[in-house]
Amino acid sequence: MVSGIAGDIIEIVNASLAHAVVAVDIPSGIDCDTGMALGTPVFASDTVTFGLPKLGLYMGAGTEAAGEVHVEQLIYPDILLEQSAIHAQLTEPPEFPERMRTMHKATYGKVAIIAGSPDYTGAPVFAAEAALTTGTGTIHLIVPQSIADVVRVKVDGPIVQAFAGDVLTVEALPHILELLEDTTAALIGPGLGRDPRTLEAVLLLATAFKGTLILDGDALFACVGHLDVLWKRDAPTILTPHSGEFARLVGLTPEDVEKGGTLSSAQTLAAQASAVVHLKGHRSLTVLPDGSLYINTTGNPGMAKPGMGDALAGIILSLVARGVAPDLATAQGAFIHGLAGDAAAEVMGEESMGTPELIMALAATIKELNAG
Ligand SMILES: NC(=O)C1=CN([C@@H]2O[C@H](COP(=O)(O)OP(=O)(O)OC[C@H]3O[C@@H](n4cnc5c(N)ncnc54)[C@H](OP(=O)(O)O)[C@@H]3O)[C@@H](O)[C@H]2O)[C@@H](O)CC1
Ligand SMILES: Nc1ncnc2c1ncn2[C@@H]1O[C@H](COP(=O)(O)OP(=O)(O)O)[C@@H](O)[C@H]1O
């Protein structure tokens, strides 16, 4: 805890009218490993840190206190960097190789999205549109019969496949598994709803599908109390919870979260499930099974809008399908998702931008990345 004269100095700095308050290494009053506030921290406009990004600058109270983070290089002996307990790096853009002249629409994989329910007809559309815009040519958008016509009106590119019923149930699984037979990667969960029959079906599907699987939204809800389903999967698994979903998934209390327990729980889950765990938030963290992580620094508060996570899941799906490894696909997907969000904010402003604008901006974002 900062107190006494140090606490008094922090109060004076925070009350000052200075244009810029620059913290060196980490704002005083922030735990560098967890981002927890140790009393009142300095609220900096910028933090300059050295060598490697400190996790406390991107988590908990640390994100607000650090302001804009600049990671500057000092010359460290390589051996020190290799031995560092911090195995974190900032995300970087994906490389989109030039599309082969001879390619066809399945060259970059065939993907499936199992999503939607009567209350949520937007989520499947956002995920599919984002995957299309990221370059995928063949998308099977698998939704309940009850919403198929609505979804067909909203999308043109994806092939909309309907399974019988109002919501996903076990009865639909044989049909869905048939559709998944030649699928490279699948996304399950956006807007599926939480009918108990749906939750049961999600668990069976996650066990039966042998390809790379991204679990998002209500598919994560289905795994609450059933994490063993994830241990049993042989194929790569990517989990994309926001912090509320993650706390529920692993049973963290608000006090655990307050004490900075989220990251270590994510590392434990990633290791136990051999999965990539992407913790969504202001600064998202992609945690790998070996405990190392990527910190994403793109994106803005205008992205705190419905459907942004669905679009992210679609982007990651598309990168996985074209052969990018699950960990990189997730970290790089988050990078371009945030970059597209920043581009959308330029045009529409943070207040008014929405998920359709992010998906529209994704096209120009990818084009710009390709141009180098
Ligand atoms: N148009 C459509 O079809 C759309 C359909 N969608 C679909 O809706 C389904 C339900 O998804 P969901 O995320 O709204 O519900 P849920 O899991 O209850 O979490 C919400 C609660 O969690 C908490 N919370 C804590 N941290 C948080 C954080 N970082 N980010 C966000 N929340 C955070 C927070 O609670 P609070 O902090 O207020 O106590 C909040 O109230 C799912 O299938 C999804 O795909 C959406 O994609 C939207 C567009
Ligand atoms: N303040 C913010 N700054 C940067 N990114 C944000 C912010 N708020 C939300 N996001 C991003 O937007 C997405 C929201 O996902 P999620 O909460 O699952 O939304 P939804 O369920 O509505 O699709 C995540 O990728 C998250 O990182």
mmCIF file of C-alpha atoms in Angstrom, residues 37 49 57 114 126 149 157 183 197 209 236 249 260 284-285 310 317 349 359:
data_model
loop_
_atom_site.group_PDB
_atom_site.id
_atom_site.type_symbol
_atom_site.label_atom_id
_atom_site.label_comp_id
_atom_site.label_asym_id
_atom_site.label_seq_id
_atom_site.Cartn_x
_atom_site.Cartn_y
_atom_site.Cartn_z
ATOM 1 C CA ALA A 37 -4.175 -0.514 -7.088
ATOM 2 C CA THR A 49 8.361 1.112 -19.689
ATOM 3 C CA LEU A 57 0.000 -1.888 -17.254
ATOM 4 C CA ILE A 114 -23.223 -22.685 -35.268
ATOM 5 C CA PHE A 126 -21.803 -10.445 -37.395
ATOM 6 C CA ASP A 149 -35.371 -16.943 -43.015
ATOM 7 C CA GLY A 157 -22.338 -14.640 -48.882
ATOM 8 C CA THR A 183 -15.049 -28.354 -42.276
ATOM 9 C CA ARG A 197 -31.365 -28.411 -24.198
ATOM 10 C CA PHE A 209 -16.217 -32.279 -33.535
ATOM 11 C CA PRO A 236 -7.131 -27.321 -30.988
ATOM 12 C CA LEU A 249 -16.476 -20.240 -16.388
ATOM 13 C CA GLY A 260 -5.637 -9.961 -9.866
ATOM 14 C CA SER A 284 -7.289 -8.230 -24.307
ATOM 15 C CA LEU A 285 -4.862 -10.970 -23.340
ATOM 16 C CA ASP A 310 -19.083 -11.989 -32.396
ATOM 17 C CA LEU A 317 -12.172 -18.390 -37.377
ATOM 18 C CA GLY A 349 -16.711 8.463 -33.797
ATOM 19 C CA ILE A 359 -16.767 -4.981 -40.262
#
